[in-house]
Coordinates of C-alpha atoms in Angstrom, one line a residue:
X689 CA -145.5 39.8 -77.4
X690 CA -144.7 42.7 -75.2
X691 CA -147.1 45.7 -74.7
X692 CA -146.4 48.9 -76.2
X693 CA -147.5 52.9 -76.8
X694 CA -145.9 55.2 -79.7
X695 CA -145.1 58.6 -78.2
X696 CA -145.7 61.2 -81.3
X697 CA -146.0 64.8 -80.8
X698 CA -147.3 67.8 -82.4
X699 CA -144.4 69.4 -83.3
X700 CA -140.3 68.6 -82.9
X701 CA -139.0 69.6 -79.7
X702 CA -143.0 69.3 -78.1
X703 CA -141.2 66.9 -75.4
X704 CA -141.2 63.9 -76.9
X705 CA -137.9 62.7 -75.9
X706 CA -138.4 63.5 -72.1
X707 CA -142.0 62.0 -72.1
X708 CA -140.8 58.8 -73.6
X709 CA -137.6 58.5 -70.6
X710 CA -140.9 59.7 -68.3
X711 CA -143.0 57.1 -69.0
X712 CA -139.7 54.6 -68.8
X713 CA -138.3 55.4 -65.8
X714 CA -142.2 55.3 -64.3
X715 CA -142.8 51.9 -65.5
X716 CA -138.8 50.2 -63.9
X717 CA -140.5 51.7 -60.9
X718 CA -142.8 49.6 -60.9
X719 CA -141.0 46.5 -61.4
X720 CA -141.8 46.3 -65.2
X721 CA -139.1 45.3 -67.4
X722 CA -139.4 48.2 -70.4
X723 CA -137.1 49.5 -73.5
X724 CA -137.2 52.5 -75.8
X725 CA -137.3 52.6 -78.9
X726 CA -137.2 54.9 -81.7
X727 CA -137.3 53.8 -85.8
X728 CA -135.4 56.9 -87.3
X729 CA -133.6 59.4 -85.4
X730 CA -132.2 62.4 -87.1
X731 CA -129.5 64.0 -84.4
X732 CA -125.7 64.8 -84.6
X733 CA -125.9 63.8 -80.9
X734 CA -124.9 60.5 -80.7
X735 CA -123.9 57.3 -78.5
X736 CA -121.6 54.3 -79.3
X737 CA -123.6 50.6 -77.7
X738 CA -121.1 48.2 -76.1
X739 CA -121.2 46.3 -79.6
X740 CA -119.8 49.0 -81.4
X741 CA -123.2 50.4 -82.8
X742 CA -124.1 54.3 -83.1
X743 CA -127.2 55.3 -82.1
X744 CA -128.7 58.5 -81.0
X745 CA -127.6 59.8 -77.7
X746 CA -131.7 60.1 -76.9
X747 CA -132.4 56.6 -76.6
X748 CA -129.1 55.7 -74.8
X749 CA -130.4 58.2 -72.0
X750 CA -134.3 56.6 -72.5
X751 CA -132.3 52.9 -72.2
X752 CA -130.8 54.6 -68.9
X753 CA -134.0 55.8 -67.5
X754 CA -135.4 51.8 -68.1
X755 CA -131.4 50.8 -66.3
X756 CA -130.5 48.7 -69.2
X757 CA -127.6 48.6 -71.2
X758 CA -128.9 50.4 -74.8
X759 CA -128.3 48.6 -77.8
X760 CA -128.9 48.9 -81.6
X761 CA -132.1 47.4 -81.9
X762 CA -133.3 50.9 -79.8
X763 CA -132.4 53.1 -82.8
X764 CA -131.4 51.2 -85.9
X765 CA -131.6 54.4 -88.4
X766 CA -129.7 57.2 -87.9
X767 CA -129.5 60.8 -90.1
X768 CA -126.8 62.5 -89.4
X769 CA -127.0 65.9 -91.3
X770 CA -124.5 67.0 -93.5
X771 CA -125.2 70.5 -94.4
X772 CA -129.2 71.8 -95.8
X773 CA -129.5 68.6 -98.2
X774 CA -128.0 65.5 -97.1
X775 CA -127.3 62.9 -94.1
X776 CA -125.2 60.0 -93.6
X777 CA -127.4 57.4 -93.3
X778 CA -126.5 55.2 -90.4
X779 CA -128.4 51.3 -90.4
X780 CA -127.9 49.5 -87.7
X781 CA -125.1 51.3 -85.9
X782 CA -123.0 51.9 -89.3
X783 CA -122.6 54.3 -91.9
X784 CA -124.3 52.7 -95.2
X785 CA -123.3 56.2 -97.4
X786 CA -124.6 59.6 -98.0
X787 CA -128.0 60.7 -99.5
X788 CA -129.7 63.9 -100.0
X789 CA -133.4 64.6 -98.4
X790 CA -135.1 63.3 -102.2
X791 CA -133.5 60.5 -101.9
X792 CA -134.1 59.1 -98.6
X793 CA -137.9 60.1 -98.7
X794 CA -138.2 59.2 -102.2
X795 CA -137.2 55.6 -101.6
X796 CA -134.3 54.5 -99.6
X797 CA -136.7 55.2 -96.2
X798 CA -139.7 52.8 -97.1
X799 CA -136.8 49.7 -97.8
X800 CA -135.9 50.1 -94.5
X801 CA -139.5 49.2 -93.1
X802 CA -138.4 45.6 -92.4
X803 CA -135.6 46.1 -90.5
X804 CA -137.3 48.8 -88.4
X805 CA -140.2 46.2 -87.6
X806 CA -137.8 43.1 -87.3
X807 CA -135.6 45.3 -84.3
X808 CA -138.9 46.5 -83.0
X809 CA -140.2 42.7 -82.9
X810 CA -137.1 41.5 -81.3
X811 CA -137.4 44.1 -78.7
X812 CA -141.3 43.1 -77.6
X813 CA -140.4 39.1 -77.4
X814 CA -137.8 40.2 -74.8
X815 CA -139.4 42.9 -72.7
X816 CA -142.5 43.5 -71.1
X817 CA -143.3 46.9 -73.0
X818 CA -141.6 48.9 -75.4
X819 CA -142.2 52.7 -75.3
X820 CA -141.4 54.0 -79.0
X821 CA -141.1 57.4 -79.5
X822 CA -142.1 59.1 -82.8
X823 CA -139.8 61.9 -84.7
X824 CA -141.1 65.2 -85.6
X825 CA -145.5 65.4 -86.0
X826 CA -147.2 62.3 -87.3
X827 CA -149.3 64.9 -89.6
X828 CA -146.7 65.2 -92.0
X829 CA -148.9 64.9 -94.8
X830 CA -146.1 65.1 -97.3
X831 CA -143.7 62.3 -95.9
X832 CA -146.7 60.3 -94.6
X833 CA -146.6 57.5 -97.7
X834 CA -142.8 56.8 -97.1
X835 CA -143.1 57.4 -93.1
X836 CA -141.9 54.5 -91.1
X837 CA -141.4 56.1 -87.5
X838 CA -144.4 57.7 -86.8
X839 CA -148.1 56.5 -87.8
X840 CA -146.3 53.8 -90.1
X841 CA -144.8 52.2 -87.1
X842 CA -147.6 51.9 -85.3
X843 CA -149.7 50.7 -88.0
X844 CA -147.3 48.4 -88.7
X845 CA -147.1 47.4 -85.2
X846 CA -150.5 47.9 -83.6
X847 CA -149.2 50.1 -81.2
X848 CA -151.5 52.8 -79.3
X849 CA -150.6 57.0 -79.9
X850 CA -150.7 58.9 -77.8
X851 CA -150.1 62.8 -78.8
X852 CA -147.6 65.4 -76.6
X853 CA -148.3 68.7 -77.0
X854 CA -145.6 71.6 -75.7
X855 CA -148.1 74.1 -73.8
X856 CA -145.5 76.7 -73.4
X857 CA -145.5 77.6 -77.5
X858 CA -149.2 78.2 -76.9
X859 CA -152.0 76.8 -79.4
X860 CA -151.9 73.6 -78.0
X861 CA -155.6 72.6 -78.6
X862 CA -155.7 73.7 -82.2
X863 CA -152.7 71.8 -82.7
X864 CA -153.9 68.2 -81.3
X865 CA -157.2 68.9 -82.8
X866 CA -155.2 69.6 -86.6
X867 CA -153.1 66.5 -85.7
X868 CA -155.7 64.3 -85.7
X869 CA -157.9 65.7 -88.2
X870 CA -154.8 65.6 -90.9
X871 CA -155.2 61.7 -90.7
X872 CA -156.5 59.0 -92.7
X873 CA -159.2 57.4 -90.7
X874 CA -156.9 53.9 -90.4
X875 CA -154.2 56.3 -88.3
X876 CA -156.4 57.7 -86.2
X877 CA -157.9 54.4 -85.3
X878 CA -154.4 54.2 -83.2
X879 CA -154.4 57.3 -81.3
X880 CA -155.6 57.1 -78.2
X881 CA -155.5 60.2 -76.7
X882 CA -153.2 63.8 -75.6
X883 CA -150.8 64.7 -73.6
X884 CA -150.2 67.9 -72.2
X885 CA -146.7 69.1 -71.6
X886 CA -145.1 72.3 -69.9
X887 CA -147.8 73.8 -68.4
X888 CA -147.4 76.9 -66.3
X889 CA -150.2 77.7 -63.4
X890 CA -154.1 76.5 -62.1
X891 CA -154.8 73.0 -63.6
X892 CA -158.2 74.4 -63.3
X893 CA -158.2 77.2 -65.9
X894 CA -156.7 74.6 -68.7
X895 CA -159.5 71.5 -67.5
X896 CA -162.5 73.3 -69.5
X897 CA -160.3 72.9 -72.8
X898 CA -159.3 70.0 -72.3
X899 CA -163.0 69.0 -71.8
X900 CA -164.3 70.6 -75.0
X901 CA -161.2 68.7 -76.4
X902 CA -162.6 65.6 -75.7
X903 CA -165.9 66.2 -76.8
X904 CA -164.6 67.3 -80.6
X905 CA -162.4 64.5 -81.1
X906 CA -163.8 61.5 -78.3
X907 CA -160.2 61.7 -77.1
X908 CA -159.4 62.2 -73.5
X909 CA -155.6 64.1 -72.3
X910 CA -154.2 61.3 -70.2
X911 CA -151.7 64.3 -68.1
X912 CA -151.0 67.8 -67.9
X913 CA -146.9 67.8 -67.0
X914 CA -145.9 71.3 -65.2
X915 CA -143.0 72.9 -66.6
X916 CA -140.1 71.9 -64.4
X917 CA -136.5 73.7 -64.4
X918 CA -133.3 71.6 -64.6
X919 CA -133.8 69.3 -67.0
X920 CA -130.8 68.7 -68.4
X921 CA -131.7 65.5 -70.4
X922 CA -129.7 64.7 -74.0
X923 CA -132.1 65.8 -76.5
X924 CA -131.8 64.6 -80.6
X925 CA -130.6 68.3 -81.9
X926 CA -130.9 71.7 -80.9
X927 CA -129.4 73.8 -78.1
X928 CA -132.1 74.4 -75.0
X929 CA -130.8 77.5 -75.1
X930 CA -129.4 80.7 -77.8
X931 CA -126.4 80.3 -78.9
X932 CA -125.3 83.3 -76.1
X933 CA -127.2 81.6 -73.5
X934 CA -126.0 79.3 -70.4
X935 CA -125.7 75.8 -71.1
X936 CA -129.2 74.1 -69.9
X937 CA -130.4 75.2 -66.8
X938 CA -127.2 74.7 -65.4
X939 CA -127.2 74.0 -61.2
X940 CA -127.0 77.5 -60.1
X941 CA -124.3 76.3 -56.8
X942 CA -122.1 78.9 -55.3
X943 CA -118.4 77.9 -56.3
X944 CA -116.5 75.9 -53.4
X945 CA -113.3 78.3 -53.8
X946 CA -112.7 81.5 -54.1
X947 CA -113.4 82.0 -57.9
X948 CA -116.1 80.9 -60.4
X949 CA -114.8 79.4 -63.9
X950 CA -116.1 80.4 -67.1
X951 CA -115.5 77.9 -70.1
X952 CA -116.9 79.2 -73.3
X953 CA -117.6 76.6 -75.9
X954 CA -117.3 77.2 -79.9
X955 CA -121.0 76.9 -81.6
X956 CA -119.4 75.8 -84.7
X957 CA -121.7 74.8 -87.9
X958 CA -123.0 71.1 -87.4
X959 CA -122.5 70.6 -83.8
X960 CA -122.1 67.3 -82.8
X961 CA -122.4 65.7 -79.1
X962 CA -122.2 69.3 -77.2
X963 CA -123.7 66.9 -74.6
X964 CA -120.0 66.6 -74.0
X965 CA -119.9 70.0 -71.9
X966 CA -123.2 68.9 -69.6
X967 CA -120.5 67.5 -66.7
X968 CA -118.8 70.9 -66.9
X969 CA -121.9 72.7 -66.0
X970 CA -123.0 70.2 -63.3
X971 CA -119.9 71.1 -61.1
X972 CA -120.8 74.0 -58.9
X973 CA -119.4 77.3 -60.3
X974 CA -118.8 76.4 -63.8
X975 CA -120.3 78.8 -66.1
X976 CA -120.4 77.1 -69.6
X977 CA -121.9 79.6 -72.3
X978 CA -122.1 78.8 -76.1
X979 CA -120.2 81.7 -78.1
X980 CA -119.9 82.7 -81.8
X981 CA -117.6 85.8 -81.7
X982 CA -114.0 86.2 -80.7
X983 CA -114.6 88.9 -78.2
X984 CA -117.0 87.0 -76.3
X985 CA -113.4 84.2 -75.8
X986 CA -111.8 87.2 -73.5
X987 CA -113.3 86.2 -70.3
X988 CA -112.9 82.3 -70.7
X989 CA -111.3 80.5 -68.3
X990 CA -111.5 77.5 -71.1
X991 CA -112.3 77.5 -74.3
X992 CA -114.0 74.0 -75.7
X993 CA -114.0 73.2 -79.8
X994 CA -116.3 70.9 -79.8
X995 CA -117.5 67.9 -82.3
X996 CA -118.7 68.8 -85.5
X997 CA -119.8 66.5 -88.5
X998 CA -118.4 68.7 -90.8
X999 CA -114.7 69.2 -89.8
X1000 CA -113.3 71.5 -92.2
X1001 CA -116.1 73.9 -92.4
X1002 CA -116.3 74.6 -88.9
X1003 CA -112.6 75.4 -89.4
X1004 CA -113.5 77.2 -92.3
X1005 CA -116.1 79.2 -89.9
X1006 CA -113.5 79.9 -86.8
X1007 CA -111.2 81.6 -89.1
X1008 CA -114.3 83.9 -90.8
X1009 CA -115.2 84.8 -87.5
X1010 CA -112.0 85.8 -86.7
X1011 CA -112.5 83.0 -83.9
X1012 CA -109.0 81.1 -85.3
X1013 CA -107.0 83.9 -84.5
X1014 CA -108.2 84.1 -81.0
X1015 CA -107.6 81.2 -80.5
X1016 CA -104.1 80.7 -81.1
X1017 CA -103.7 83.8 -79.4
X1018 CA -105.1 81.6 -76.2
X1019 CA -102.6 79.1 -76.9
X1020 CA -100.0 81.3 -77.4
X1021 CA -100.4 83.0 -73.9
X1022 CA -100.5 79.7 -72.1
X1023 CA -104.5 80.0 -71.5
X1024 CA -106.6 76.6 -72.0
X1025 CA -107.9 75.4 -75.2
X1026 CA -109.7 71.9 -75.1
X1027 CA -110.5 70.4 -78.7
X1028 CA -113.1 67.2 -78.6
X1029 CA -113.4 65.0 -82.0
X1030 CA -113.7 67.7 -84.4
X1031 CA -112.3 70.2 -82.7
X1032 CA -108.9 67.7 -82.1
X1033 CA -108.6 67.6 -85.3
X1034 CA -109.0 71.3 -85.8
X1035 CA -106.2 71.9 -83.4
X1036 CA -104.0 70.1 -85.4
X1037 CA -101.5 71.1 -88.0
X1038 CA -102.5 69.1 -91.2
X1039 CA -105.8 67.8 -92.3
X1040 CA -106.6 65.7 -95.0
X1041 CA -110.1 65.2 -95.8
X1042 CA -111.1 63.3 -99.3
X1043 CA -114.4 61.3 -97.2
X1044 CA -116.3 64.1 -95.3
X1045 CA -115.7 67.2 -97.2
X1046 CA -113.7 66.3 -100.3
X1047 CA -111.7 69.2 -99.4
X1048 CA -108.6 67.6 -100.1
X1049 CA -105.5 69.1 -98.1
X1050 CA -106.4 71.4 -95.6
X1051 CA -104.3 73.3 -92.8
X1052 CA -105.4 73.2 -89.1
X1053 CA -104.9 76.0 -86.4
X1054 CA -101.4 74.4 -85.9
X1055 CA -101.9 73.8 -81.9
X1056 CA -101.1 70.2 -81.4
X1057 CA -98.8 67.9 -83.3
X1058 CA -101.0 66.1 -84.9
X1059 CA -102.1 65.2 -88.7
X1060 CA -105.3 63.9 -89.4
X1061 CA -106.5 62.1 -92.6
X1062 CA -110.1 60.7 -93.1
X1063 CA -110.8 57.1 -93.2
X1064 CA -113.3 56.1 -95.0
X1065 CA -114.6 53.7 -92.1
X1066 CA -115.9 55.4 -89.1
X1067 CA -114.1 54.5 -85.8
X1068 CA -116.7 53.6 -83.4
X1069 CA -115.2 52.7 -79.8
X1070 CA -115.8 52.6 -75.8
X1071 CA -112.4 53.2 -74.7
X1072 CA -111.3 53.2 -71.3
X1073 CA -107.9 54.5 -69.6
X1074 CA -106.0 56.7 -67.0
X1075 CA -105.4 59.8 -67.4
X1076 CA -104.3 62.8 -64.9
X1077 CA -104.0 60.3 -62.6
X1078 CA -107.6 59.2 -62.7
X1079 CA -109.6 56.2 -64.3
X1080 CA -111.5 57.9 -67.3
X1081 CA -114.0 56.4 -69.9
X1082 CA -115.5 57.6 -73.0
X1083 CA -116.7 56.8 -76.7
X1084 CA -115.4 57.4 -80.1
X1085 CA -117.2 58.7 -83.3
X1086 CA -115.1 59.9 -86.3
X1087 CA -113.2 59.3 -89.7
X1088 CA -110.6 61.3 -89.1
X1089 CA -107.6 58.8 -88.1
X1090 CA -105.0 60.9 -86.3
X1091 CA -101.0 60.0 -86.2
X1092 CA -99.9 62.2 -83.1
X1093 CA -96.0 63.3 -83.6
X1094 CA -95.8 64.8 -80.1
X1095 CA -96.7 66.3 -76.9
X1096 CA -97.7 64.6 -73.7
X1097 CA -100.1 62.3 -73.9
X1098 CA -103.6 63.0 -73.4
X1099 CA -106.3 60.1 -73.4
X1100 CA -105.6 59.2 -77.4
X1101 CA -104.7 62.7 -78.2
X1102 CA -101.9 64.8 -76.9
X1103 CA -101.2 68.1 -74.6
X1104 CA -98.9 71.1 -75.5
X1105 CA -99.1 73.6 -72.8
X1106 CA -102.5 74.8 -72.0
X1107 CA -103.7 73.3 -75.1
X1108 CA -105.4 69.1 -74.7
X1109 CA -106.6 67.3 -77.7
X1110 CA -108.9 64.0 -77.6
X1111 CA -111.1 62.5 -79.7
X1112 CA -112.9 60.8 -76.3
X1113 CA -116.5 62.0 -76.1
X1114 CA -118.1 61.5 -72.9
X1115 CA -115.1 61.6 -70.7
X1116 CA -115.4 65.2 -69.0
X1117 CA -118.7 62.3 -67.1
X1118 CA -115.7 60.7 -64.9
X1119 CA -116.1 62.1 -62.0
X1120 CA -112.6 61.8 -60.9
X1121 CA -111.0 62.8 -64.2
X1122 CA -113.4 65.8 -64.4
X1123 CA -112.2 67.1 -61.1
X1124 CA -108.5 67.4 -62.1
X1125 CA -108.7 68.8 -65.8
X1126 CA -110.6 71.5 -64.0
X1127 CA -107.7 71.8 -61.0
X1128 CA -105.1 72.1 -64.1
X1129 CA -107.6 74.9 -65.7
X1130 CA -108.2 76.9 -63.1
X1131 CA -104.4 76.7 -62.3
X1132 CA -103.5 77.5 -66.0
X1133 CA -106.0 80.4 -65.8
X1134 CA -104.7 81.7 -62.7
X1135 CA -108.3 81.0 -60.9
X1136 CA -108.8 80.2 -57.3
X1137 CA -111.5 77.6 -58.4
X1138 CA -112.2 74.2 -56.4
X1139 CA -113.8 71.3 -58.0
X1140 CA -116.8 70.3 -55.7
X1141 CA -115.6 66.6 -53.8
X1142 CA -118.8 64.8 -54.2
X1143 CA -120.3 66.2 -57.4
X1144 CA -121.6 62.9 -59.5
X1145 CA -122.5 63.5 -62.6
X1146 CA -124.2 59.9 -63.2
X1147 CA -126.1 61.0 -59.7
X1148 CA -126.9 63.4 -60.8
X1149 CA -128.7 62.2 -64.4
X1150 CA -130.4 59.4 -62.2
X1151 CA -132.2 62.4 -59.8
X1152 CA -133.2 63.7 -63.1
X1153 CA -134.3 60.5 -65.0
X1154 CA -136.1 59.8 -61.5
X1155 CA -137.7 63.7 -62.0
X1156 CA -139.0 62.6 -64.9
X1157 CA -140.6 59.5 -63.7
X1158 CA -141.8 61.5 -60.8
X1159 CA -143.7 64.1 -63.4
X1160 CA -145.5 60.6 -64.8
X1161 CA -146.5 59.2 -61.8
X1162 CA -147.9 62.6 -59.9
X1163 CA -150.0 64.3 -63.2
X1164 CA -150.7 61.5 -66.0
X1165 CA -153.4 58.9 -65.5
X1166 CA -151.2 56.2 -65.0
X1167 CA -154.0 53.3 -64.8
X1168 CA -155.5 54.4 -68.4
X1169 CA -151.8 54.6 -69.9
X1170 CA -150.7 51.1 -68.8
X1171 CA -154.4 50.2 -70.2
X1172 CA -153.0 51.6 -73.7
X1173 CA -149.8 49.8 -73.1
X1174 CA -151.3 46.4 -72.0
X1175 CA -154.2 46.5 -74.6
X1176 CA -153.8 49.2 -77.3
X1177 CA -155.9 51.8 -78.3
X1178 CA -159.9 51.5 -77.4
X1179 CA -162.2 50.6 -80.0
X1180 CA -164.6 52.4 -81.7
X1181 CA -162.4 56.1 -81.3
X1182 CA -164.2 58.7 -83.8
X1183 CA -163.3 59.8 -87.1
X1184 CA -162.3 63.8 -87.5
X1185 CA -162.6 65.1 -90.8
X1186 CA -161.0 66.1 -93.0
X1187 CA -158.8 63.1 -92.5
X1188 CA -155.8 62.9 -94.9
X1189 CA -155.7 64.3 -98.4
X1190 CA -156.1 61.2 -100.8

């Protein structure tokens, strides 16, 4: 059996993610065949596995930062939210049917403890080590009896904790301190120890703390990782940024022509893989903001609807806004319009939706030629083609089956004027492909913009995956964390009261 370490955190969004593809990349480095792993993701981004299987788009990059191919036994629960009270429950890469919050926790989750442990089993006969991460904080005191992706996975599985904390929120001590004092005394048998993450200045002002740390809990911090800009690395959920705020931390590159292009991108309600628009702001002097009003569309050079899980209530949204009407406006003027998934169908001229929404018959913006009626089975696909003269890949995610009744065609949607329509995720990635949509955008929008020649965006995810693996290796103890990997957590850590509530 194959070593392993559970990465929990203290909060959602402490860095858990990152940490995890850290720790990965470190460990390929140094010739040790490794996979991720994560129980139960709950993320509208998502990723399509050669077999067909949807998993979340985090662990396809964490499989990517250990240069294997990611597969389902990596994530083999998926919640993809619906709106404030259900998800579609995905089990090993397919949809198994809808249930609300109660439901899940009440039941459904705990069933699913097998499965998780079976894929997680599988995965530790076949590599080395397996670095799990965890999913929100492991003191959820409330979910803890049906929990089977933090300290239930790793009681299940003997695996080691270790605990990142995000610096940069402050309170950092009183939260590892509370997260290991909320637990029962069997859970905090299994963690091992802290991690500190985003820290800004002198190591030697934060050592003290992490000292008195020790003493109160018998835990040592096993890194302090500095904050580090450009980043740019698929996270569950969540925008890095506001919703009026540059993608990332895009590459701040002076355009190679003479004109900068600005592509604004719809934040419609249940955003889904808006990782889609990361290739855009990789190429040197592409501004790619997230936008809410109709005014702020003016300026666009392109305009991106993207994926949504919830097809006719983002439309429902872009026409409250007023954001509809702007955009047909676009169309009508010959400016671009680029509709991904969702936004495809949104584009269209006829939607009928009795699986997602129930909504029944529903109008689209009437852009493309297109009519789009939900399947019941969800299309999950790695296509490949040519398009715009240039070899182009991607991956499919929906239940909306569109029939396409003209147009030029446009990967396996169509183009009318300065309007495209795909349901291909992840194609904007080929390099080639990427380089002349943007030549027909900028020459739609009158722009005297250049792509950059030698801009890879797969290069470019590799210097950051290696980034991350650098951050490991220079400022965590990586003799005492392959220790936790090789032989799990030390014996004999101390009990912190309170503990959890009986």
């Amino acid at each position: 059996m194959g070593g392993g370490l559970l990465v929990a955190g203290t909060t959602s969004d402490a860095g858990k993610s990152v940490v995890t593809a850290g720790i990965c990349r470190w460990l390929v480095r140094q010739g040790v065949k490794v996979a991720p792993f994560k129980a139960q993701n709950m993320s509208l981004n998502s990723f399509v596995t050669r077999e067909g299987a949807e998993i979340g788009r985090a662990q396809a990059m964490q499989a990517q930062a250990c240069r294997v191919e990611p597969t389902v036994l990596m994530n083999p629960v998926l919640l993809k939210p619906g709106g404030e009270q259900s998800s579609q429950v995905v089990l090993m890469g397919k949809p198994v049917g809808e249930l609300s919050a109660r439901g899940y926790h009440g039941g459904r989750q705990q069933q699913l403890l097998g499965t998780v442990l079976e894929c997680l089993a599988e995965l530790r006969g076949t590599y080395d080590a397996v670095i799990c991460e965890g999913a929100g904080s492991p003191a959820e005191i409330n979910l803890r009896r049906t929990d089977i992706v933090n300290m239930g996975i790793a009681r299940n599985a003997g695996l080691p904790v270790l605990v990142v904390g995000d610096i940069d929120r402050g309170g950092v001590f009183a939260s590892f301190f509370g997260t290991v004092a909320l637990l029962s005394p069997e859970d905090q048998a299994l963690v091992a120890g802290f991690l500190v993450n985003k820290f800004r200045g002198d190591v030697s002002l934060l050592e003290p703390g992490l000292d008195m740390l020790l003493g109160l809990t018998g835990r040592p911090t096993y890194g302090v990782l500095p904050f580090r800009h450009g980043l740019g690395i698929d996270e569950e959920d969540g925008l890095r940024v506001s919703m009026r705020g540059a993608v990332r931390e895009s590459v701040v590159a002076p355009p190679v022509g003479e004109d900068v292009l600005r592509v604004a991108v719809c934040a419609v309600p249940l955003m889904s893989n808006f990782t889609d628009v990361d290739a855009l702001a990789a190429e040197p002097g592409v501004v790619v903001r997230f936008v809410d009003r109709p005014e702020e569309l003016a300026d666009a050079d392109l305009v991106v609807v993207p994926g949504t899980r919830g097809t006719v209530k983002a439309l429902a949204w872009l026409r409250e806004r007023g954001l509809a009407d702007a955009l047909v406006r676009r169309a009508a003027e010959g400016r671009p319009v680029l509709g991904v998934c969702g936004g495809f169908q949104i584009l269209g001229e006829h939607i009928e939706d009795d699986v997602e929404s129930r909504a029944g018959q529903v109008d689209g913006l009437g852009l493309l030629p297109v009519r789009v009626r939900f399947a019941r089975e969800k299309t999950l696909t790695r296509p490949v083609g040519t398009a715009l003269g240039e070899p182009v890949e991607g991956y499919e995610i929906h239940h909306g089956v569109a029939e396409v009744n003209g147009g030029e065609a446009f990967l396996d949607g169509c183009r009318v004027g300065a309007v495209w329509g795909t349901h291909w995720h992840g194609s904007l990635e080929s390099d080639g492909f990427r380089r002349a949509f943007l030549r027909e955008v900028a020459a739609a929008a009158g722009r005297r913009f250049v792509p950059a020649a030698d801009t890879s965006f797969a290069g470019l995810r590799e210097e950051q995956l290696d980034l991350l693996g650098d951050l490991i290796e220079q400022h965590a103890d990586t003799d005492a964390l392959w220790r936790l990997i090789e032989s799990g957590a030390p014996q004999g850590l101390p009990f912190i009261p309170p503990g959890a509530p009986a």
